[in-house]
Amino acid sequence: MLERAVMAAMTKPPDIDTARLTLAVLDQQRALDRTRARTARIIDLLRRGPA
């Protein structure tokens, strides 16, 4: 999806579809970052063992 956004931005002037696609990509990236952070916290807690 990121590749589509980049290609769309490079091949034509910005339009509403490109803007929507870009926002969708940024939204997905933020969600992925949150998931990675949560996963890292869980792994850290599992490594520490019982409190």
PDB file of C-alpha atoms in Angstrom:
ATOM      1  CA  MET A   1       0.000   0.000   0.000  1.00  0.00           C
ATOM      2  CA  LEU A   2       2.863   2.374   0.768  1.00  0.00           C
ATOM      3  CA  GLU A   3       4.299   1.705  -2.692  1.00  0.00           C
ATOM      4  CA  ARG A   4       0.962   2.682  -4.267  1.00  0.00           C
ATOM      5  CA  ALA A   5       0.877   5.936  -2.305  1.00  0.00           C
ATOM      6  CA  VAL A   6       4.425   6.821  -3.311  1.00  0.00           C
ATOM      7  CA  MET A   7       3.844   5.967  -6.958  1.00  0.00           C
ATOM      8  CA  ALA A   8       0.585   7.932  -7.041  1.00  0.00           C
ATOM      9  CA  ALA A   9       2.257  10.948  -5.485  1.00  0.00           C
ATOM     10  CA  MET A  10       5.125  10.820  -7.972  1.00  0.00           C
ATOM     11  CA  THR A  11       3.131  10.263 -11.162  1.00  0.00           C
ATOM     12  CA  LYS A  12       0.427  12.907 -10.906  1.00  0.00           C
ATOM     13  CA  PRO A  13      -0.414  16.139  -9.124  1.00  0.00           C
ATOM     14  CA  PRO A  14      -1.857  15.645  -5.643  1.00  0.00           C
ATOM     15  CA  ASP A  15      -5.583  14.972  -5.610  1.00  0.00           C
ATOM     16  CA  ILE A  16      -8.142  13.814  -3.085  1.00  0.00           C
ATOM     17  CA  ASP A  17      -7.544  10.114  -3.832  1.00  0.00           C
ATOM     18  CA  THR A  18      -3.808  10.487  -3.264  1.00  0.00           C
ATOM     19  CA  ALA A  19      -4.468  12.362  -0.030  1.00  0.00           C
ATOM     20  CA  ARG A  20      -6.864   9.665   1.185  1.00  0.00           C
ATOM     21  CA  LEU A  21      -4.443   6.901   0.277  1.00  0.00           C
ATOM     22  CA  THR A  22      -1.599   8.715   2.036  1.00  0.00           C
ATOM     23  CA  LEU A  23      -3.703   9.164   5.181  1.00  0.00           C
ATOM     24  CA  ALA A  24      -4.687   5.484   5.087  1.00  0.00           C
ATOM     25  CA  VAL A  25      -1.027   4.467   4.831  1.00  0.00           C
ATOM     26  CA  LEU A  26      -0.073   6.739   7.735  1.00  0.00           C
ATOM     27  CA  ASP A  27      -2.945   5.308   9.788  1.00  0.00           C
ATOM     28  CA  GLN A  28      -1.758   1.773   9.124  1.00  0.00           C
ATOM     29  CA  GLN A  29       1.802   2.736   9.995  1.00  0.00           C
ATOM     30  CA  ARG A  30       0.680   4.203  13.335  1.00  0.00           C
ATOM     31  CA  ALA A  31      -1.310   1.057  14.102  1.00  0.00           C
ATOM     32  CA  LEU A  32       1.708  -1.098  13.256  1.00  0.00           C
ATOM     33  CA  ASP A  33       3.941   1.049  15.499  1.00  0.00           C
ATOM     34  CA  ARG A  34       1.465   0.658  18.394  1.00  0.00           C
ATOM     35  CA  THR A  35       1.349  -3.104  17.863  1.00  0.00           C
ATOM     36  CA  ARG A  36       5.140  -3.325  17.830  1.00  0.00           C
ATOM     37  CA  ALA A  37       5.359  -1.294  21.044  1.00  0.00           C
ATOM     38  CA  ARG A  38       2.754  -3.497  22.763  1.00  0.00           C
ATOM     39  CA  THR A  39       4.511  -6.644  21.599  1.00  0.00           C
ATOM     40  CA  ALA A  40       7.859  -5.351  22.887  1.00  0.00           C
ATOM     41  CA  ARG A  41       6.303  -4.604  26.311  1.00  0.00           C
ATOM     42  CA  ILE A  42       4.757  -8.069  26.490  1.00  0.00           C
ATOM     43  CA  ILE A  43       8.037  -9.743  25.537  1.00  0.00           C
ATOM     44  CA  ASP A  44       9.861  -7.668  28.147  1.00  0.00           C
ATOM     45  CA  LEU A  45       7.363  -8.691  30.840  1.00  0.00           C
ATOM     46  CA  LEU A  46       7.658 -12.362  29.844  1.00  0.00           C
ATOM     47  CA  ARG A  47      11.457 -12.211  30.015  1.00  0.00           C
ATOM     48  CA  ARG A  48      11.342 -10.730  33.509  1.00  0.00           C
ATOM     49  CA  GLY A  49       9.219 -13.598  34.756  1.00  0.00           C
ATOM     50  CA  PRO A  50       6.795 -13.541  37.699  1.00  0.00           C
ATOM     51  CA  ALA A  51       6.870 -10.391  39.810  1.00  0.00           C
TER      52      ALA A  51
END
